[in-house]
């Protein structure tokens, strides 16, 4: 087994980069694919896109804690490689889908095996010290950011070859990623730090008992949950909203998401490394959540396409909150429970993707139809801002109460 170090971080960074590129490739074309398969307008198709995200999230909620606990027993490497194979199969299903139902099958397969984020997070925790944890978790965000620079831009261009071309490209990338990981990805969890597998700790609700064992983590998990619920207003709705509101093409959607990836990469790989050591985790959390909220409110009231690009700056700069909060959470559990913690957090993220997309996309659809009391396509972004503000309040109350205990 390779010794933990910079090389291990680089391996996981490149693995996630290619993995995220695969998903980024298909985002620009999903609205039009669903519209074609269902023969409905894009704004009406939005909830159908949300249900696909929820199908993935439900299966991931059930299986993520199992995968996280398996990685605590058998190591991170085999679990991560298996998840990448699952994603490759998923994209092949999407590429060949003759009906909307096939899209569901592919998403369920990906949800069962989709442990790349869970296992990668545990991998980062394995090779990090208390001083480098926030910086290294920021590298995960940077990989996601760079993946979303290359993936969506390439997906928008490939759409010119046909609406299904990006799905084939995504499948090839994921399978190449598996091959890459097989040869170069070292194991990070030494045998002395492994533990036995227990179904009680691996079932989706049992994994959440971790939050009960560590009360501070349980409270901060609420803040974590609200952040990801708010983010669904962008992640689930951006492509549908911009195509409908500003008549963007797949290429323009891809370019906008590439800009998101560039900004996220700059924040996670650069800004986080500068700001976090200077102001600490707690202030980084508050500052990031405020910036998130400002960006979402600006999205909600944007009246021209160029505004969406401008308003991405405060929103993406809010990304300094995530690594700081994750660092605080990881600092409260021992090494042999990091996989369980990341599995529990991934379960929370999956729950937000179960409930968030249907909530946000149906809100978008409702406020773009005659049934609504007034026309407000940005309603989902406004609700997201409310969730971000709530997350900041929960974090502030929790960390303020913890200080006297630590003192």
mmCIF file of C-alpha atoms in Angstrom:
data_model
loop_
_atom_site.group_PDB
_atom_site.id
_atom_site.type_symbol
_atom_site.label_atom_id
_atom_site.label_comp_id
_atom_site.label_asym_id
_atom_site.label_seq_id
_atom_site.Cartn_x
_atom_site.Cartn_y
_atom_site.Cartn_z
ATOM 1 C CA UNK A 1 0.000 0.000 0.000
ATOM 2 C CA UNK A 2 1.283 3.450 -0.949
ATOM 3 C CA UNK A 3 2.094 5.785 1.881
ATOM 4 C CA UNK A 4 -0.364 8.688 2.306
ATOM 5 C CA UNK A 5 0.929 11.910 0.840
ATOM 6 C CA UNK A 6 0.722 14.431 -1.943
ATOM 7 C CA UNK A 7 0.708 11.727 -4.631
ATOM 8 C CA UNK A 8 -2.422 10.169 -3.119
ATOM 9 C CA UNK A 9 -4.208 13.532 -3.148
ATOM 10 C CA UNK A 10 -3.241 14.000 -6.792
ATOM 11 C CA UNK A 11 -4.538 10.543 -7.713
ATOM 12 C CA UNK A 12 -7.938 11.162 -6.137
ATOM 13 C CA UNK A 13 -8.059 14.652 -7.652
ATOM 14 C CA UNK A 14 -7.579 13.361 -11.208
ATOM 15 C CA UNK A 15 -9.982 10.463 -10.618
ATOM 16 C CA UNK A 16 -12.739 12.825 -9.494
ATOM 17 C CA UNK A 17 -11.905 15.292 -12.267
ATOM 18 C CA UNK A 18 -12.579 12.709 -14.981
ATOM 19 C CA UNK A 19 -15.621 11.401 -13.101
ATOM 20 C CA UNK A 20 -17.202 14.841 -12.869
ATOM 21 C CA UNK A 21 -16.424 15.582 -16.512
ATOM 22 C CA UNK A 22 -18.681 12.651 -17.412
ATOM 23 C CA UNK A 23 -21.681 14.124 -15.600
ATOM 24 C CA UNK A 24 -20.904 17.638 -16.798
ATOM 25 C CA UNK A 25 -20.974 16.451 -20.409
ATOM 26 C CA UNK A 26 -24.660 15.520 -20.334
ATOM 27 C CA UNK A 27 -26.177 18.386 -18.302
ATOM 28 C CA UNK A 28 -26.619 20.790 -21.249
ATOM 29 C CA UNK A 29 -28.623 18.268 -23.293
ATOM 30 C CA UNK A 30 -30.846 16.731 -20.588
ATOM 31 C CA UNK A 31 -33.698 19.291 -20.861
ATOM 32 C CA UNK A 32 -34.064 18.845 -24.616
ATOM 33 C CA UNK A 33 -33.727 15.047 -24.401
ATOM 34 C CA UNK A 34 -36.533 14.857 -21.832
ATOM 35 C CA UNK A 35 -38.631 17.313 -23.852
ATOM 36 C CA UNK A 36 -38.230 15.124 -26.943
ATOM 37 C CA UNK A 37 -38.963 11.865 -25.159
ATOM 38 C CA UNK A 38 -42.043 13.305 -23.425
ATOM 39 C CA UNK A 39 -43.019 15.718 -26.255
ATOM 40 C CA UNK A 40 -43.535 18.650 -23.853
ATOM 41 C CA UNK A 41 -42.084 22.190 -23.401
ATOM 42 C CA UNK A 42 -38.882 22.674 -21.402
ATOM 43 C CA UNK A 43 -40.505 24.341 -18.375
ATOM 44 C CA UNK A 44 -43.040 21.490 -18.140
ATOM 45 C CA UNK A 45 -40.200 18.975 -18.576
ATOM 46 C CA UNK A 46 -38.356 20.420 -15.585
ATOM 47 C CA UNK A 47 -40.094 18.247 -12.949
ATOM 48 C CA UNK A 48 -39.323 15.137 -15.020
ATOM 49 C CA UNK A 49 -35.662 16.054 -14.843
ATOM 50 C CA UNK A 50 -36.084 16.435 -11.101
ATOM 51 C CA UNK A 51 -37.538 12.941 -10.747
ATOM 52 C CA UNK A 52 -34.468 11.487 -12.464
ATOM 53 C CA UNK A 53 -32.263 13.206 -9.903
ATOM 54 C CA UNK A 54 -34.496 11.887 -7.125
ATOM 55 C CA UNK A 55 -34.360 8.314 -8.468
ATOM 56 C CA UNK A 56 -30.575 8.468 -8.294
ATOM 57 C CA UNK A 57 -30.681 10.039 -4.850
ATOM 58 C CA UNK A 58 -33.076 7.487 -3.329
ATOM 59 C CA UNK A 59 -30.863 4.577 -4.342
ATOM 60 C CA UNK A 60 -27.734 6.424 -3.270
ATOM 61 C CA UNK A 61 -29.317 7.211 0.107
ATOM 62 C CA UNK A 62 -29.904 3.496 0.645
ATOM 63 C CA UNK A 63 -26.516 2.306 -0.625
ATOM 64 C CA UNK A 64 -24.085 5.140 0.231
ATOM 65 C CA UNK A 65 -23.726 4.169 3.918
ATOM 66 C CA UNK A 66 -23.236 0.533 2.875
ATOM 67 C CA UNK A 67 -20.486 1.602 0.480
ATOM 68 C CA UNK A 68 -18.933 3.914 3.087
ATOM 69 C CA UNK A 69 -18.807 1.135 5.673
ATOM 70 C CA UNK A 70 -17.479 -1.368 3.138
ATOM 71 C CA UNK A 71 -14.637 1.058 2.426
ATOM 72 C CA UNK A 72 -13.880 1.115 6.170
ATOM 73 C CA UNK A 73 -13.549 -2.691 6.079
ATOM 74 C CA UNK A 74 -11.952 -3.417 2.684
ATOM 75 C CA UNK A 75 -10.284 -0.108 1.864
ATOM 76 C CA UNK A 76 -11.110 2.821 -0.406
ATOM 77 C CA UNK A 77 -9.545 1.639 -3.670
ATOM 78 C CA UNK A 78 -11.809 -1.344 -4.634
ATOM 79 C CA UNK A 79 -14.970 0.509 -3.642
ATOM 80 C CA UNK A 80 -14.049 3.588 -5.654
ATOM 81 C CA UNK A 81 -13.239 1.579 -8.796
ATOM 82 C CA UNK A 82 -16.537 -0.311 -8.557
ATOM 83 C CA UNK A 83 -18.487 2.924 -8.342
ATOM 84 C CA UNK A 84 -16.846 4.238 -11.505
ATOM 85 C CA UNK A 85 -17.856 1.114 -13.454
ATOM 86 C CA UNK A 86 -21.448 1.710 -12.325
ATOM 87 C CA UNK A 87 -21.392 5.255 -13.666
ATOM 88 C CA UNK A 88 -20.103 4.028 -17.035
ATOM 89 C CA UNK A 89 -23.005 1.579 -17.329
ATOM 90 C CA UNK A 90 -25.431 4.358 -16.360
ATOM 91 C CA UNK A 91 -24.290 6.629 -19.187
ATOM 92 C CA UNK A 92 -24.650 3.801 -21.716
ATOM 93 C CA UNK A 93 -28.273 3.351 -20.617
ATOM 94 C CA UNK A 94 -28.873 7.081 -21.030
ATOM 95 C CA UNK A 95 -27.251 7.079 -24.473
ATOM 96 C CA UNK A 96 -29.420 4.214 -25.738
ATOM 97 C CA UNK A 97 -32.673 5.194 -23.977
ATOM 98 C CA UNK A 98 -35.707 4.875 -26.322
ATOM 99 C CA UNK A 99 -38.066 6.195 -23.644
ATOM 100 C CA UNK A 100 -38.106 8.199 -20.424
ATOM 101 C CA UNK A 101 -38.302 4.971 -18.380
ATOM 102 C CA UNK A 102 -34.845 3.895 -19.553
ATOM 103 C CA UNK A 103 -33.410 7.051 -18.069
ATOM 104 C CA UNK A 104 -34.706 5.863 -14.702
ATOM 105 C CA UNK A 105 -32.953 2.494 -15.013
ATOM 106 C CA UNK A 106 -29.632 4.168 -15.723
ATOM 107 C CA UNK A 107 -29.987 6.556 -12.811
ATOM 108 C CA UNK A 108 -30.841 3.731 -10.401
ATOM 109 C CA UNK A 109 -27.732 1.770 -11.452
ATOM 110 C CA UNK A 110 -25.602 4.862 -10.864
ATOM 111 C CA UNK A 111 -27.247 5.447 -7.480
ATOM 112 C CA UNK A 112 -26.475 1.922 -6.278
ATOM 113 C CA UNK A 113 -22.799 2.129 -7.157
ATOM 114 C CA UNK A 114 -22.356 5.903 -6.925
ATOM 115 C CA UNK A 115 -19.907 6.054 -4.064
ATOM 116 C CA UNK A 116 -17.171 8.116 -5.699
ATOM 117 C CA UNK A 117 -17.840 11.181 -3.546
ATOM 118 C CA UNK A 118 -18.272 9.189 -0.326
ATOM 119 C CA UNK A 119 -15.135 7.122 -0.783
ATOM 120 C CA UNK A 120 -13.068 10.019 -2.121
ATOM 121 C CA UNK A 121 -14.003 12.093 0.921
ATOM 122 C CA UNK A 122 -12.970 9.257 3.234
ATOM 123 C CA UNK A 123 -9.756 8.920 1.205
ATOM 124 C CA UNK A 124 -9.000 12.608 1.755
ATOM 125 C CA UNK A 125 -9.691 12.220 5.476
ATOM 126 C CA UNK A 126 -7.300 9.234 5.599
ATOM 127 C CA UNK A 127 -4.335 11.150 4.207
ATOM 128 C CA UNK A 128 -4.976 14.531 5.880
ATOM 129 C CA UNK A 129 -3.806 16.059 9.136
ATOM 130 C CA UNK A 130 -5.829 18.525 11.194
ATOM 131 C CA UNK A 131 -3.865 21.356 9.572
ATOM 132 C CA UNK A 132 -4.310 20.196 5.964
ATOM 133 C CA UNK A 133 -7.841 18.772 6.147
ATOM 134 C CA UNK A 134 -9.732 21.880 4.955
ATOM 135 C CA UNK A 135 -7.170 22.486 2.180
ATOM 136 C CA UNK A 136 -7.406 18.890 0.975
ATOM 137 C CA UNK A 137 -11.197 18.834 1.079
ATOM 138 C CA UNK A 138 -10.998 21.994 -1.004
ATOM 139 C CA UNK A 139 -9.149 19.995 -3.657
ATOM 140 C CA UNK A 140 -12.251 17.817 -4.067
ATOM 141 C CA UNK A 141 -14.202 20.967 -4.841
ATOM 142 C CA UNK A 142 -11.466 22.041 -7.233
ATOM 143 C CA UNK A 143 -11.722 18.717 -9.091
ATOM 144 C CA UNK A 144 -15.459 19.190 -9.362
ATOM 145 C CA UNK A 145 -14.904 22.742 -10.548
ATOM 146 C CA UNK A 146 -12.405 21.824 -13.255
ATOM 147 C CA UNK A 147 -14.594 18.906 -14.320
ATOM 148 C CA UNK A 148 -17.417 21.349 -14.792
ATOM 149 C CA UNK A 149 -15.192 23.633 -16.846
ATOM 150 C CA UNK A 150 -14.293 20.945 -19.356
ATOM 151 C CA UNK A 151 -17.371 18.688 -19.177
ATOM 152 C CA UNK A 152 -20.270 21.084 -19.886
ATOM 153 C CA UNK A 153 -18.330 23.074 -22.477
ATOM 154 C CA UNK A 154 -17.440 19.865 -24.292
ATOM 155 C CA UNK A 155 -20.993 18.577 -23.868
ATOM 156 C CA UNK A 156 -22.427 21.723 -25.422
ATOM 157 C CA UNK A 157 -20.109 21.327 -28.405
ATOM 158 C CA UNK A 158 -20.786 17.585 -28.786
ATOM 159 C CA UNK A 159 -24.527 18.326 -28.846
ATOM 160 C CA UNK A 160 -23.911 19.632 -32.356
ATOM 161 C CA UNK A 161 -23.176 16.023 -33.376
ATOM 162 C CA UNK A 162 -26.461 14.828 -31.912
ATOM 163 C CA UNK A 163 -28.321 15.064 -28.637
ATOM 164 C CA UNK A 164 -27.023 11.659 -27.476
ATOM 165 C CA UNK A 165 -23.362 12.165 -28.384
ATOM 166 C CA UNK A 166 -22.436 13.576 -24.920
ATOM 167 C CA UNK A 167 -23.797 10.425 -23.235
ATOM 168 C CA UNK A 168 -21.461 8.166 -25.220
ATOM 169 C CA UNK A 169 -18.560 10.491 -24.419
ATOM 170 C CA UNK A 170 -19.438 10.376 -20.698
ATOM 171 C CA UNK A 171 -19.508 6.570 -20.715
ATOM 172 C CA UNK A 172 -16.079 6.419 -22.363
ATOM 173 C CA UNK A 173 -14.636 8.872 -19.837
ATOM 174 C CA UNK A 174 -15.935 6.904 -16.845
ATOM 175 C CA UNK A 175 -14.598 3.594 -18.147
ATOM 176 C CA UNK A 176 -11.217 5.181 -18.938
ATOM 177 C CA UNK A 177 -11.271 6.615 -15.420
ATOM 178 C CA UNK A 178 -11.748 3.097 -14.044
ATOM 179 C CA UNK A 179 -8.788 1.861 -16.040
ATOM 180 C CA UNK A 180 -6.674 4.777 -14.834
ATOM 181 C CA UNK A 181 -7.584 4.154 -11.200
ATOM 182 C CA UNK A 182 -6.849 0.441 -11.463
ATOM 183 C CA UNK A 183 -3.224 1.096 -12.372
ATOM 184 C CA UNK A 184 -2.327 4.221 -10.416
ATOM 185 C CA UNK A 185 -4.684 4.721 -7.439
ATOM 186 C CA UNK A 186 -3.056 3.519 -4.179
ATOM 187 C CA UNK A 187 -4.923 2.319 -1.111
ATOM 188 C CA UNK A 188 -5.154 4.915 1.665
ATOM 189 C CA UNK A 189 -6.598 3.007 4.621
ATOM 190 C CA UNK A 190 -4.049 0.855 6.434
ATOM 191 C CA UNK A 191 -5.222 -2.513 7.769
ATOM 192 C CA UNK A 192 -4.779 -1.496 11.398
ATOM 193 C CA UNK A 193 -7.301 1.295 10.884
ATOM 194 C CA UNK A 194 -9.960 -0.927 9.316
ATOM 195 C CA UNK A 195 -12.971 -2.225 11.200
ATOM 196 C CA UNK A 196 -15.605 -4.908 10.822
ATOM 197 C CA UNK A 197 -18.720 -4.310 8.773
ATOM 198 C CA UNK A 198 -21.969 -3.936 10.756
ATOM 199 C CA UNK A 199 -25.362 -3.696 9.073
ATOM 200 C CA UNK A 200 -26.696 -1.539 11.888
ATOM 201 C CA UNK A 201 -24.132 1.115 11.042
ATOM 202 C CA UNK A 202 -24.513 0.571 7.288
ATOM 203 C CA UNK A 203 -28.255 0.921 6.847
ATOM 204 C CA UNK A 204 -29.277 4.397 5.620
ATOM 205 C CA UNK A 205 -30.923 5.459 8.853
ATOM 206 C CA UNK A 206 -28.493 3.590 11.091
ATOM 207 C CA UNK A 207 -25.633 5.563 9.581
ATOM 208 C CA UNK A 208 -27.343 8.724 10.761
ATOM 209 C CA UNK A 209 -26.934 7.470 14.355
ATOM 210 C CA UNK A 210 -23.404 8.821 14.056
ATOM 211 C CA UNK A 211 -24.938 12.270 14.462
ATOM 212 C CA UNK A 212 -26.522 11.112 17.721
ATOM 213 C CA UNK A 213 -23.213 9.790 19.071
ATOM 214 C CA UNK A 214 -21.586 13.156 18.383
ATOM 215 C CA UNK A 215 -24.136 15.872 19.325
ATOM 216 C CA UNK A 216 -22.229 18.772 17.750
ATOM 217 C CA UNK A 217 -21.998 16.902 14.457
ATOM 218 C CA UNK A 218 -25.730 16.216 14.626
ATOM 219 C CA UNK A 219 -26.516 19.908 14.903
ATOM 220 C CA UNK A 220 -24.041 20.940 12.229
ATOM 221 C CA UNK A 221 -25.506 18.245 9.973
ATOM 222 C CA UNK A 222 -28.684 20.353 9.862
ATOM 223 C CA UNK A 223 -26.616 23.253 8.536
ATOM 224 C CA UNK A 224 -24.986 20.878 6.033
ATOM 225 C CA UNK A 225 -28.420 19.633 4.933
ATOM 226 C CA UNK A 226 -29.787 23.138 4.369
ATOM 227 C CA UNK A 227 -26.774 24.117 2.241
ATOM 228 C CA UNK A 228 -27.346 21.234 -0.122
ATOM 229 C CA UNK A 229 -31.116 21.787 -0.191
ATOM 230 C CA UNK A 230 -30.461 25.373 -1.244
ATOM 231 C CA UNK A 231 -27.932 24.274 -3.858
ATOM 232 C CA UNK A 232 -30.615 22.171 -5.575
ATOM 233 C CA UNK A 233 -32.203 25.420 -6.767
ATOM 234 C CA UNK A 234 -29.137 25.785 -9.001
ATOM 235 C CA UNK A 235 -28.040 22.198 -9.617
ATOM 236 C CA UNK A 236 -31.450 20.842 -10.599
ATOM 237 C CA UNK A 237 -32.897 23.948 -12.215
ATOM 238 C CA UNK A 238 -30.111 25.936 -13.924
ATOM 239 C CA UNK A 239 -30.316 24.294 -17.353
ATOM 240 C CA UNK A 240 -34.131 24.313 -17.458
ATOM 241 C CA UNK A 241 -34.341 27.880 -16.127
ATOM 242 C CA UNK A 242 -31.821 29.410 -18.530
ATOM 243 C CA UNK A 243 -33.163 27.588 -21.604
ATOM 244 C CA UNK A 244 -36.703 28.727 -20.758
ATOM 245 C CA UNK A 245 -36.036 32.229 -19.387
ATOM 246 C CA UNK A 246 -33.302 33.408 -21.760
ATOM 247 C CA UNK A 247 -33.689 30.919 -24.669
ATOM 248 C CA UNK A 248 -30.153 29.660 -24.195
ATOM 249 C CA UNK A 249 -28.843 26.915 -26.500
ATOM 250 C CA UNK A 250 -27.131 23.761 -25.253
ATOM 251 C CA UNK A 251 -23.840 25.444 -26.140
ATOM 252 C CA UNK A 252 -24.624 28.506 -24.007
ATOM 253 C CA UNK A 253 -25.714 26.313 -21.097
ATOM 254 C CA UNK A 254 -22.424 24.436 -21.406
ATOM 255 C CA UNK A 255 -20.434 27.685 -21.457
ATOM 256 C CA UNK A 256 -22.239 28.999 -18.368
ATOM 257 C CA UNK A 257 -21.543 25.787 -16.463
ATOM 258 C CA UNK A 258 -17.920 25.927 -17.587
ATOM 259 C CA UNK A 259 -17.748 29.402 -16.011
ATOM 260 C CA UNK A 260 -19.231 27.924 -12.829
ATOM 261 C CA UNK A 261 -16.542 25.252 -12.871
ATOM 262 C CA UNK A 262 -13.794 27.828 -13.376
ATOM 263 C CA UNK A 263 -15.007 29.955 -10.473
ATOM 264 C CA UNK A 264 -15.492 26.947 -8.182
ATOM 265 C CA UNK A 265 -12.006 25.702 -9.032
ATOM 266 C CA UNK A 266 -10.477 29.100 -8.260
ATOM 267 C CA UNK A 267 -12.342 29.279 -4.957
ATOM 268 C CA UNK A 268 -11.624 25.741 -3.766
ATOM 269 C CA UNK A 269 -8.017 25.454 -4.945
ATOM 270 C CA UNK A 270 -7.007 29.066 -4.336
ATOM 271 C CA UNK A 271 -9.329 31.235 -2.262
ATOM 272 C CA UNK A 272 -9.995 28.539 0.355
ATOM 273 C CA UNK A 273 -6.261 28.049 0.905
ATOM 274 C CA UNK A 274 -5.801 31.782 1.465
ATOM 275 C CA UNK A 275 -8.900 32.734 3.451
ATOM 276 C CA UNK A 276 -9.361 29.675 5.665
ATOM 277 C CA UNK A 277 -5.950 29.860 7.424
ATOM 278 C CA UNK A 278 -6.431 33.599 8.006
ATOM 279 C CA UNK A 279 -9.999 33.719 9.349
ATOM 280 C CA UNK A 280 -10.512 30.107 10.465
ATOM 281 C CA UNK A 281 -13.206 27.537 9.747
ATOM 282 C CA UNK A 282 -16.041 29.251 11.618
ATOM 283 C CA UNK A 283 -15.784 32.629 9.919
ATOM 284 C CA UNK A 284 -15.248 30.916 6.562
ATOM 285 C CA UNK A 285 -18.574 29.149 7.060
ATOM 286 C CA UNK A 286 -20.447 32.388 7.807
ATOM 287 C CA UNK A 287 -18.837 34.385 5.010
ATOM 288 C CA UNK A 288 -19.452 31.642 2.479
ATOM 289 C CA UNK A 289 -23.119 31.237 3.399
ATOM 290 C CA UNK A 290 -23.714 34.986 3.134
ATOM 291 C CA UNK A 291 -22.173 35.032 -0.347
ATOM 292 C CA UNK A 292 -24.265 32.031 -1.371
ATOM 293 C CA UNK A 293 -27.419 33.839 -0.240
ATOM 294 C CA UNK A 294 -26.572 37.029 -2.117
ATOM 295 C CA UNK A 295 -25.882 35.108 -5.319
ATOM 296 C CA UNK A 296 -29.174 33.203 -5.139
ATOM 297 C CA UNK A 297 -31.230 36.350 -4.558
ATOM 298 C CA UNK A 298 -29.562 37.984 -7.554
ATOM 299 C CA UNK A 299 -30.311 34.923 -9.721
ATOM 300 C CA UNK A 300 -33.966 35.101 -8.693
ATOM 301 C CA UNK A 301 -34.406 38.624 -10.038
ATOM 302 C CA UNK A 302 -32.135 38.460 -13.101
ATOM 303 C CA UNK A 303 -33.789 39.917 -16.219
ATOM 304 C CA UNK A 304 -31.076 39.238 -18.836
ATOM 305 C CA UNK A 305 -28.786 36.325 -19.596
ATOM 306 C CA UNK A 306 -25.568 38.276 -18.987
ATOM 307 C CA UNK A 307 -26.694 38.897 -15.401
ATOM 308 C CA UNK A 308 -26.528 35.175 -14.661
ATOM 309 C CA UNK A 309 -22.829 35.223 -15.533
ATOM 310 C CA UNK A 310 -22.163 38.282 -13.356
ATOM 311 C CA UNK A 311 -24.115 36.913 -10.396
ATOM 312 C CA UNK A 312 -22.149 33.670 -10.486
ATOM 313 C CA UNK A 313 -19.245 35.511 -8.834
ATOM 314 C CA UNK A 314 -20.758 35.988 -5.355
ATOM 315 C CA UNK A 315 -22.538 32.639 -5.546
ATOM 316 C CA UNK A 316 -19.420 30.624 -6.408
ATOM 317 C CA UNK A 317 -17.293 32.538 -3.896
ATOM 318 C CA UNK A 318 -19.680 31.147 -1.301
ATOM 319 C CA UNK A 319 -17.890 27.837 -1.872
ATOM 320 C CA UNK A 320 -15.439 28.658 0.915
ATOM 321 C CA UNK A 321 -18.153 27.514 3.363
ATOM 322 C CA UNK A 322 -18.235 23.842 2.300
ATOM 323 C CA UNK A 323 -14.638 22.743 3.025
ATOM 324 C CA UNK A 324 -14.646 24.685 6.293
ATOM 325 C CA UNK A 325 -17.838 23.013 7.512
ATOM 326 C CA UNK A 326 -16.633 19.599 6.361
ATOM 327 C CA UNK A 327 -13.340 20.165 8.182
ATOM 328 C CA UNK A 328 -15.187 20.963 11.407
ATOM 329 C CA UNK A 329 -17.308 17.835 11.044
ATOM 330 C CA UNK A 330 -14.337 15.550 10.235
ATOM 331 C CA UNK A 331 -12.419 16.912 13.219
ATOM 332 C CA UNK A 332 -15.010 15.467 15.601
ATOM 333 C CA UNK A 333 -14.578 11.755 14.751
ATOM 334 C CA UNK A 334 -11.629 9.282 14.940
ATOM 335 C CA UNK A 335 -9.835 7.930 11.828
ATOM 336 C CA UNK A 336 -11.671 4.591 11.764
ATOM 337 C CA UNK A 337 -15.064 6.352 11.558
ATOM 338 C CA UNK A 338 -14.242 8.790 8.760
ATOM 339 C CA UNK A 339 -15.782 6.464 6.159
ATOM 340 C CA UNK A 340 -18.943 6.193 8.230
ATOM 341 C CA UNK A 341 -19.059 9.978 8.666
ATOM 342 C CA UNK A 342 -18.656 10.606 4.934
ATOM 343 C CA UNK A 343 -21.285 7.944 4.222
ATOM 344 C CA UNK A 344 -23.690 9.649 6.620
ATOM 345 C CA UNK A 345 -23.004 13.052 5.049
ATOM 346 C CA UNK A 346 -23.513 11.585 1.576
ATOM 347 C CA UNK A 347 -26.822 10.172 2.814
ATOM 348 C CA UNK A 348 -27.842 13.671 3.868
ATOM 349 C CA UNK A 349 -26.780 15.009 0.471
ATOM 350 C CA UNK A 350 -28.813 12.260 -1.184
ATOM 351 C CA UNK A 351 -31.851 13.222 0.875
ATOM 352 C CA UNK A 352 -31.554 16.782 -0.384
ATOM 353 C CA UNK A 353 -31.502 15.397 -3.932
ATOM 354 C CA UNK A 354 -34.570 13.283 -3.148
ATOM 355 C CA UNK A 355 -36.625 16.240 -1.987
ATOM 356 C CA UNK A 356 -34.787 19.268 -3.392
ATOM 357 C CA UNK A 357 -35.149 18.861 -7.189
ATOM 358 C CA UNK A 358 -38.904 18.079 -7.131
ATOM 359 C CA UNK A 359 -39.425 21.022 -4.777
ATOM 360 C CA UNK A 360 -37.320 23.482 -6.773
ATOM 361 C CA UNK A 361 -38.298 22.383 -10.273
ATOM 362 C CA UNK A 362 -42.007 22.142 -9.507
ATOM 363 C CA UNK A 363 -41.769 25.611 -7.970
ATOM 364 C CA UNK A 364 -40.137 26.818 -11.212
ATOM 365 C CA UNK A 365 -42.835 25.146 -13.307
ATOM 366 C CA UNK A 366 -45.654 26.515 -11.139
ATOM 367 C CA UNK A 367 -44.460 30.118 -11.303
ATOM 368 C CA UNK A 368 -44.117 29.915 -15.098
ATOM 369 C CA UNK A 369 -47.702 28.783 -15.707
ATOM 370 C CA UNK A 370 -51.076 30.530 -15.570
ATOM 371 C CA UNK A 371 -51.876 28.802 -12.254
ATOM 372 C CA UNK A 372 -49.426 30.998 -10.332
ATOM 373 C CA UNK A 373 -50.672 34.225 -8.683
ATOM 374 C CA UNK A 374 -47.777 36.053 -10.384
ATOM 375 C CA UNK A 375 -44.997 35.256 -12.860
ATOM 376 C CA UNK A 376 -41.719 34.543 -11.060
ATOM 377 C CA UNK A 377 -39.365 32.056 -12.796
ATOM 378 C CA UNK A 378 -36.695 32.738 -10.142
ATOM 379 C CA UNK A 379 -38.827 31.463 -7.255
ATOM 380 C CA UNK A 380 -36.598 28.424 -6.701
ATOM 381 C CA UNK A 381 -33.491 30.593 -6.304
ATOM 382 C CA UNK A 382 -35.285 32.789 -3.778
ATOM 383 C CA UNK A 383 -36.240 29.742 -1.699
ATOM 384 C CA UNK A 384 -32.628 28.581 -1.926
ATOM 385 C CA UNK A 385 -31.468 31.886 -0.426
ATOM 386 C CA UNK A 386 -33.828 31.381 2.505
ATOM 387 C CA UNK A 387 -32.329 27.928 3.123
ATOM 388 C CA UNK A 388 -28.772 29.341 3.044
ATOM 389 C CA UNK A 389 -29.649 31.990 5.613
ATOM 390 C CA UNK A 390 -31.188 29.259 7.787
ATOM 391 C CA UNK A 391 -28.012 27.210 7.498
ATOM 392 C CA UNK A 392 -25.896 30.146 8.668
ATOM 393 C CA UNK A 393 -28.136 30.658 11.699
ATOM 394 C CA UNK A 394 -27.963 26.966 12.684
ATOM 395 C CA UNK A 395 -24.155 26.931 12.362
ATOM 396 C CA UNK A 396 -23.812 30.146 14.378
ATOM 397 C CA UNK A 397 -26.030 28.888 17.220
ATOM 398 C CA UNK A 398 -24.245 25.501 17.339
ATOM 399 C CA UNK A 399 -20.664 26.769 17.234
ATOM 400 C CA UNK A 400 -21.374 29.591 19.668
ATOM 401 C CA UNK A 401 -22.610 27.041 22.242
ATOM 402 C CA UNK A 402 -19.609 24.802 21.643
ATOM 403 C CA UNK A 403 -16.980 27.429 22.451
ATOM 404 C CA UNK A 404 -17.437 27.497 26.248
ATOM 405 C CA UNK A 405 -17.219 23.682 26.304
ATOM 406 C CA UNK A 406 -13.977 23.667 24.304
ATOM 407 C CA UNK A 407 -12.563 26.421 26.513
#
